[in-house]
Amino acid sequence: MTSTLPNWVDIASLIVSILTCFTIGLAAIQLIFHSRQMHREFETLYVERYWVLMDKRSQAFTVGQNPTESDKTVIRGYLQLCEDEVDLRRLGRVTDGTWRFWSGAMIAQCGEPAYSAALEQLGQSMYPGLRQLIFSGGTADPLEKSWFWRMRHGL
């Protein structure tokens, strides 16, 4: 007569297997959150760069008057910052939420007369990533990866 009850070894093995799967799942989630935190710290550096540039603007330019020569240097610095951010997004270093905000802000600011004039004066070969973003109205995401890749990398 054979017993249909599972033995204790099988039950213990099942419990250990379940706990192992749970632990692996927690470790994967922890890695994603760690990756996301690293992205946030990196993004903060670029936000600081932005504010350093914006703080260099003259008071007159800030309130809507024509830019001075030093303001034009700030404008070119801003355009370079935008191109750097587009490149970082292409490399997967900027999270999806941050990119939605940044890309909208870049399009809006580059639509201002002083910024669009500076971009136009520089010629078509300068800042191709920024130009593509503006031309697309923000719909062209430089990061061409699947949602799974983005999730796995904490974006």
Tab-separated table of C-alpha atoms in Angstrom:
chain	number	residue	atom	x	y	z
A	1	MET	CA	0.000	0.000	0.000
A	2	THR	CA	1.518	3.310	-1.143
A	3	SER	CA	0.807	6.579	0.529
A	4	THR	CA	-0.375	9.566	-1.538
A	5	LEU	CA	0.770	12.040	1.086
A	6	PRO	CA	3.890	13.989	0.129
A	7	ASN	CA	6.914	13.328	2.230
A	8	TRP	CA	8.614	16.063	4.248
A	9	VAL	CA	11.624	16.235	1.971
A	10	ASP	CA	9.426	17.116	-1.009
A	11	ILE	CA	7.593	19.784	1.016
A	12	ALA	CA	10.852	21.283	2.270
A	13	SER	CA	12.264	21.255	-1.252
A	14	LEU	CA	9.169	23.040	-2.566
A	15	ILE	CA	9.384	25.679	0.193
A	16	VAL	CA	13.068	26.285	-0.518
A	17	SER	CA	12.353	26.592	-4.247
A	18	ILE	CA	9.581	29.130	-3.627
A	19	LEU	CA	11.783	31.145	-1.279
A	20	THR	CA	14.617	31.085	-3.819
A	21	CYS	CA	12.339	32.383	-6.572
A	22	PHE	CA	11.038	35.100	-4.239
A	23	THR	CA	14.584	36.131	-3.295
A	24	ILE	CA	15.689	36.265	-6.936
A	25	GLY	CA	12.653	38.436	-7.732
A	26	LEU	CA	13.483	40.810	-4.892
A	27	ALA	CA	17.098	41.029	-6.025
A	28	ALA	CA	15.995	41.880	-9.590
A	29	ILE	CA	13.679	44.619	-8.303
A	30	GLN	CA	16.456	45.975	-6.118
A	31	LEU	CA	18.833	46.120	-9.112
A	32	ILE	CA	16.244	48.032	-11.155
A	33	PHE	CA	15.742	50.551	-8.337
A	34	HIS	CA	19.501	50.910	-7.913
A	35	SER	CA	19.862	51.570	-11.636
A	36	ARG	CA	17.068	54.135	-11.505
A	37	GLN	CA	18.758	55.902	-8.589
A	38	MET	CA	22.032	56.074	-10.523
A	39	HIS	CA	20.138	57.610	-13.463
A	40	ARG	CA	18.571	60.219	-11.167
A	41	GLU	CA	21.946	61.216	-9.734
A	42	PHE	CA	23.353	61.554	-13.244
A	43	GLU	CA	20.347	63.605	-14.383
A	44	THR	CA	20.814	65.917	-11.411
A	45	LEU	CA	24.249	66.884	-12.756
A	46	TYR	CA	22.620	68.090	-15.968
A	47	VAL	CA	19.932	69.996	-14.110
A	48	GLU	CA	22.705	71.748	-12.180
A	49	ARG	CA	24.461	72.572	-15.463
A	50	TYR	CA	21.199	74.056	-16.743
A	51	TRP	CA	20.775	76.325	-13.727
A	52	VAL	CA	24.398	77.473	-13.835
A	53	LEU	CA	23.764	78.608	-17.414
A	54	MET	CA	20.424	80.228	-16.645
A	55	ASP	CA	21.908	82.099	-13.687
A	56	LYS	CA	24.489	83.656	-16.039
A	57	ARG	CA	21.806	85.411	-18.115
A	58	SER	CA	21.557	89.161	-17.817
A	59	GLN	CA	18.553	90.593	-16.000
A	60	ALA	CA	17.423	92.366	-19.177
A	61	PHE	CA	17.456	89.133	-21.205
A	62	THR	CA	15.650	87.297	-18.416
A	63	VAL	CA	12.715	89.701	-18.664
A	64	GLY	CA	12.483	89.431	-22.431
A	65	GLN	CA	14.805	92.040	-23.869
A	66	ASN	CA	17.442	91.404	-26.523
A	67	PRO	CA	20.404	89.258	-25.471
A	68	THR	CA	23.791	90.802	-24.765
A	69	GLU	CA	27.005	89.220	-26.037
A	70	SER	CA	27.395	87.322	-22.752
A	71	ASP	CA	23.777	86.128	-23.120
A	72	LYS	CA	24.625	84.796	-26.570
A	73	THR	CA	27.390	82.738	-24.969
A	74	VAL	CA	24.824	81.365	-22.518
A	75	ILE	CA	22.462	80.561	-25.394
A	76	ARG	CA	25.188	78.598	-27.206
A	77	GLY	CA	25.990	76.833	-23.931
A	78	TYR	CA	22.327	75.919	-23.570
A	79	LEU	CA	22.173	74.554	-27.116
A	80	GLN	CA	25.256	72.424	-26.378
A	81	LEU	CA	23.656	71.218	-23.139
A	82	CYS	CA	20.551	70.193	-25.093
A	83	GLU	CA	22.632	68.291	-27.635
A	84	ASP	CA	24.444	66.528	-24.780
A	85	GLU	CA	21.096	65.553	-23.232
A	86	VAL	CA	19.846	64.172	-26.560
A	87	ASP	CA	23.049	62.107	-26.826
A	88	LEU	CA	22.618	60.845	-23.262
A	89	ARG	CA	19.060	59.791	-24.032
A	90	ARG	CA	20.271	57.946	-27.123
A	91	LEU	CA	22.706	56.045	-24.874
A	92	GLY	CA	19.991	55.166	-22.347
A	93	ARG	CA	21.259	57.411	-19.543
A	94	VAL	CA	18.079	59.496	-19.140
A	95	THR	CA	14.884	57.999	-17.722
A	96	ASP	CA	11.607	58.083	-19.643
A	97	GLY	CA	9.917	60.513	-17.234
A	98	THR	CA	12.853	62.900	-17.226
A	99	TRP	CA	13.100	62.728	-21.007
A	100	ARG	CA	9.431	63.667	-21.436
A	101	PHE	CA	10.016	66.743	-19.279
A	102	TRP	CA	13.399	67.680	-20.755
A	103	SER	CA	12.356	67.254	-24.382
A	104	GLY	CA	9.272	69.434	-23.896
A	105	ALA	CA	11.352	72.091	-22.141
A	106	MET	CA	14.012	72.008	-24.877
A	107	ILE	CA	11.434	72.455	-27.616
A	108	ALA	CA	9.781	75.325	-25.745
A	109	GLN	CA	13.012	77.139	-24.940
A	110	CYS	CA	14.486	76.649	-28.406
A	111	GLY	CA	11.265	78.118	-29.775
A	112	GLU	CA	12.093	81.434	-28.097
A	113	PRO	CA	13.373	83.992	-30.648
A	114	ALA	CA	16.903	84.376	-29.264
A	115	TYR	CA	17.465	80.607	-29.054
A	116	SER	CA	15.953	79.791	-32.445
A	117	ALA	CA	17.960	82.619	-34.076
A	118	ALA	CA	21.180	81.314	-32.534
A	119	LEU	CA	20.406	77.789	-33.700
A	120	GLU	CA	19.665	79.035	-37.202
A	121	GLN	CA	22.894	81.075	-37.355
A	122	LEU	CA	25.010	78.059	-36.439
A	123	GLY	CA	24.065	76.130	-39.559
A	124	GLN	CA	22.448	72.765	-40.166
A	125	SER	CA	25.473	70.656	-39.263
A	126	MET	CA	25.547	71.883	-35.657
A	127	TYR	CA	23.421	70.104	-33.035
A	128	PRO	CA	21.778	67.491	-35.294
A	129	GLY	CA	20.136	65.640	-32.388
A	130	LEU	CA	18.544	68.800	-31.054
A	131	ARG	CA	17.377	69.791	-34.526
A	132	GLN	CA	15.768	66.394	-35.054
A	133	LEU	CA	13.993	66.671	-31.705
A	134	ILE	CA	12.662	70.142	-32.535
A	135	PHE	CA	11.677	69.149	-36.065
A	136	SER	CA	9.721	66.147	-34.772
A	137	GLY	CA	7.937	68.218	-32.147
A	138	GLY	CA	9.239	65.875	-29.477
A	139	THR	CA	7.843	62.696	-31.018
A	140	ALA	CA	11.218	61.311	-32.143
A	141	ASP	CA	12.759	59.630	-29.103
A	142	PRO	CA	16.513	59.201	-29.610
A	143	LEU	CA	16.388	56.009	-27.507
A	144	GLU	CA	15.189	53.295	-29.838
A	145	LYS	CA	14.829	50.423	-27.383
A	146	SER	CA	11.907	48.216	-26.394
A	147	TRP	CA	9.849	48.741	-23.258
A	148	PHE	CA	11.406	45.582	-21.802
A	149	TRP	CA	14.943	46.908	-22.324
A	150	ARG	CA	13.925	50.210	-20.743
A	151	MET	CA	12.344	48.467	-17.745
A	152	ARG	CA	15.356	46.193	-17.296
A	153	HIS	CA	17.681	49.228	-17.286
A	154	GLY	CA	15.554	51.255	-14.879
A	155	LEU	CA	14.314	53.791	-17.407
